[in-house]
Amino acid sequence: MDIKNNLKIFVDFDGTITTTDVGEEFFLKFGDPEEADKIIKRWLAYEITSTEMWRELCDTIQNFDMEEYEKFLSTIELDEAFHKFVEFCAEHDLDYMIVSDGFDFYIDRILERENLGHIKRVTNKLTLDENGKLVPSFPHTDEECSRCANCKRNQVILNSSDEDFTLYIGDGWSDTCPVQHCDYILAKNSLLKFCEKNRISYFPYNNFHNVLRRLNELVNKKRLKKRHQALLKRKEVYRRG
């Protein structure tokens, strides 16, 4: 295996690239925080799907204020080593992309502010209509998967082949599905707990300094061993078509 050419990296955005969950903070700030908290908890309890959660959260926002939104975005910080991660990938010609169950409405703006607008990404969509109402849309959903409005599992499979070695970096519940189909997992927070509970091999990380150390080890290996359970999971998806 040509490691550099066959290494495919998938990165979550909220709480992984950023230091906070931007989507959650956005709806708690601009919507009804009490109602937003209830909706998010219902999603975590599998009582509603991800698309239902996002639609209900959008409905909690009345009289959206763009000026306040700009102030909100200015408070969002990236992991202090994420820029170094981007530089490392460019230096070693590594293929990476952002897969997020959040919205382009804030992800695009944050990346452009950081001069990172060139990064390939797949997200949900959010627009502001003529009445000032936020309208979500989900071009990458999957009927079989209710965990993510943007099916991250599909993005992993569509953007890698059986010859590739897939690496996933994430932190939350929307990452629990795609990691089952990846060979190498860097996890923190609730994703780490999920991997432990379900006996999925992973490496813990706190920030992208840790990620870079792992990546440096990988690109200097002569061989990478694919995770057997990930291969089986991928075959299940292929059989279902």
XYZ file of C-alpha atoms in Angstrom:
241
model
C 0.000 0.000 0.000
C 1.280 3.443 -0.955
C 0.551 5.027 2.421
C 0.434 8.658 1.358
C -1.728 8.021 -1.703
C -4.039 5.581 0.049
C -4.528 7.347 3.364
C -7.960 9.030 3.445
C -8.666 11.308 6.405
C -12.154 12.340 7.526
C -12.554 15.096 10.115
C -15.602 16.194 12.098
C -16.059 19.956 12.544
C -18.039 20.939 15.669
C -16.036 20.266 18.813
C -13.235 18.675 16.789
C -11.833 21.432 14.588
C -13.503 24.055 16.780
C -13.078 24.194 20.548
C -16.858 24.237 21.090
C -19.895 22.665 19.430
C -20.787 25.641 17.236
C -24.155 24.286 16.094
C -25.349 23.662 19.624
C -24.084 27.032 20.841
C -25.733 28.750 17.869
C -29.203 27.416 18.650
C -28.856 27.923 22.389
C -27.946 31.575 21.774
C -30.337 32.562 18.974
C -33.243 30.256 19.732
C -35.101 29.463 22.923
C -32.281 27.942 25.031
C -34.623 25.935 27.247
C -36.523 24.499 24.292
C -33.295 23.938 22.324
C -31.815 21.984 25.227
C -34.912 19.749 25.355
C -34.762 19.101 21.605
C -31.082 18.160 21.721
C -31.701 15.779 24.636
C -34.539 14.106 22.697
C -32.120 13.548 19.821
C -29.478 12.099 22.139
C -32.125 9.732 23.494
C -32.963 8.574 19.921
C -36.497 9.975 20.251
C -36.141 12.091 17.095
C -33.932 11.904 14.003
C -31.183 14.364 13.230
C -33.205 16.073 10.482
C -36.145 16.450 12.874
C -33.859 17.910 15.510
C -32.407 20.513 13.155
C -35.828 21.556 11.839
C -37.227 21.902 15.345
C -34.174 23.891 16.453
C -34.582 26.270 13.509
C -38.210 26.800 14.510
C -37.082 28.074 17.917
C -35.323 31.067 16.304
C -37.402 34.206 15.858
C -36.178 37.598 14.548
C -32.702 36.404 13.631
C -30.156 39.199 14.046
C -27.262 39.124 11.538
C -25.261 41.703 13.491
C -25.393 39.571 16.619
C -24.554 36.551 14.478
C -21.339 38.230 13.274
C -20.378 38.886 16.886
C -21.125 35.262 17.749
C -18.906 33.955 14.932
C -16.038 36.155 16.088
C -15.995 34.265 19.421
C -15.544 30.834 17.790
C -12.012 29.478 18.036
C -10.293 26.644 16.212
C -8.150 24.012 17.871
C -4.792 25.743 18.231
C -2.995 23.103 16.123
C -5.545 22.698 13.322
C -3.647 25.042 11.000
C -0.546 22.885 11.569
C -2.599 19.811 10.665
C -3.615 21.475 7.378
C 0.027 22.374 6.676
C 1.160 18.815 7.469
C -1.413 17.336 5.069
C -0.315 19.745 2.318
C 3.364 18.981 2.919
C 2.775 15.213 2.719
C 0.120 15.404 -0.013
C -2.485 13.718 2.219
C -6.136 13.530 1.190
C -8.484 14.888 3.870
C -11.984 16.337 4.085
C -14.445 17.692 6.625
C -17.639 15.696 7.169
C -20.109 17.560 9.351
C -23.679 17.186 10.505
C -23.614 20.948 11.055
C -24.396 23.721 8.598
C -22.528 25.546 5.854
C -24.085 28.741 7.260
C -21.394 28.939 9.937
C -18.801 26.385 8.792
C -18.066 28.217 5.533
C -17.765 31.567 7.274
C -15.422 30.260 9.959
C -13.154 28.485 7.475
C -13.010 31.516 5.182
C -12.145 33.744 8.137
C -9.234 31.411 8.884
C -8.111 31.340 5.215
C -9.135 27.683 5.062
C -11.963 28.011 2.569
C -10.142 25.645 0.195
C -10.733 22.609 2.426
C -13.081 20.051 0.894
C -16.195 19.635 3.026
C -19.647 18.071 3.019
C -22.276 19.658 5.280
C -25.962 20.335 5.719
C -27.326 23.573 4.236
C -28.931 26.523 6.006
C -30.361 29.627 4.330
C -32.112 32.778 5.491
C -35.341 33.370 3.544
C -36.972 36.717 2.653
C -38.913 36.666 5.929
C -35.779 36.270 8.019
C -36.494 32.606 8.807
C -33.712 30.018 8.862
C -34.476 27.149 6.484
C -32.424 23.925 6.735
C -31.945 21.423 3.903
C -30.214 18.061 3.843
C -28.763 17.080 0.453
C -26.698 14.213 1.887
C -29.204 12.363 4.046
C -29.802 8.599 3.908
C -33.170 6.908 4.500
C -31.569 4.076 6.463
C -29.588 6.352 8.775
C -31.356 8.608 11.278
C -28.245 9.420 13.299
C -26.973 12.070 10.894
C -28.812 14.418 8.577
C -25.589 14.319 6.554
C -24.787 10.602 6.427
C -21.122 10.541 7.368
C -20.892 6.802 6.785
C -21.823 7.372 3.148
C -19.248 10.138 2.817
C -16.527 7.811 4.094
C -17.504 5.065 1.657
C -18.058 7.373 -1.326
C -14.698 9.072 -0.823
C -12.532 5.997 -0.261
C -12.018 2.541 -1.754
C -11.214 -0.885 -0.362
C -7.562 -0.209 -1.212
C -7.525 2.895 0.994
C -6.680 3.157 4.671
C -9.332 5.342 6.305
C -8.709 7.525 9.337
C -11.456 9.331 11.261
C -11.086 12.191 13.746
C -14.148 13.044 15.836
C -15.702 13.703 19.196
C -19.483 13.267 19.210
C -22.594 11.203 18.625
C -22.836 11.995 14.908
C -19.408 10.327 14.534
C -20.465 6.980 15.999
C -21.748 5.604 12.689
C -18.830 6.459 10.361
C -16.104 5.241 12.739
C -17.517 1.715 12.475
C -16.448 1.776 8.814
C -12.949 3.236 9.324
C -9.587 1.610 9.934
C -8.047 4.067 12.363
C -9.973 6.229 14.810
C -8.927 9.228 16.860
C -11.615 9.885 19.445
C -12.465 12.087 22.395
C -15.530 12.912 24.526
C -18.701 10.921 23.735
C -17.141 9.252 20.687
C -14.394 7.844 22.897
C -17.009 6.462 25.296
C -18.915 4.903 22.388
C -15.775 3.200 21.087
C -14.958 1.839 24.544
C -18.492 0.547 25.082
C -18.635 -1.114 21.656
C -15.065 -2.447 21.723
C -13.969 -0.436 18.716
C -10.218 0.120 18.711
C -9.283 3.791 18.880
C -6.606 6.237 19.948
C -7.531 9.037 22.365
C -6.640 12.632 21.574
C -7.188 15.986 23.241
C -6.161 18.310 20.407
C -4.548 18.377 16.981
C -1.079 18.314 18.509
C -1.937 14.718 19.491
C -3.410 14.103 16.030
C -0.205 15.289 14.346
C 1.935 12.937 16.420
C -0.223 9.999 15.330
C -0.241 11.116 11.702
C 3.525 11.462 11.675
C 3.819 7.886 12.938
C 1.440 6.629 10.253
C 3.104 8.284 7.265
C 6.452 6.842 8.357
C 5.199 3.258 8.584
C 6.013 0.801 5.804
C 2.664 -0.939 6.123
C -0.742 -0.095 7.565
C -3.005 -2.850 8.811
C -6.671 -2.366 7.986
C -9.252 -2.960 10.712
C -11.109 -6.221 10.057
C -14.420 -5.104 11.592
C -14.412 -1.994 9.397
C -13.993 -4.167 6.294
C -16.980 -6.280 7.330
C -19.104 -3.187 7.983
C -18.242 -1.766 4.566
C -19.190 -5.060 2.900
C -22.594 -4.884 4.611
C -23.203 -1.484 3.012
C -22.076 -2.729 -0.416
C -24.461 -5.714 -0.196
C -27.394 -3.432 0.588
C -26.461 -1.262 -2.367
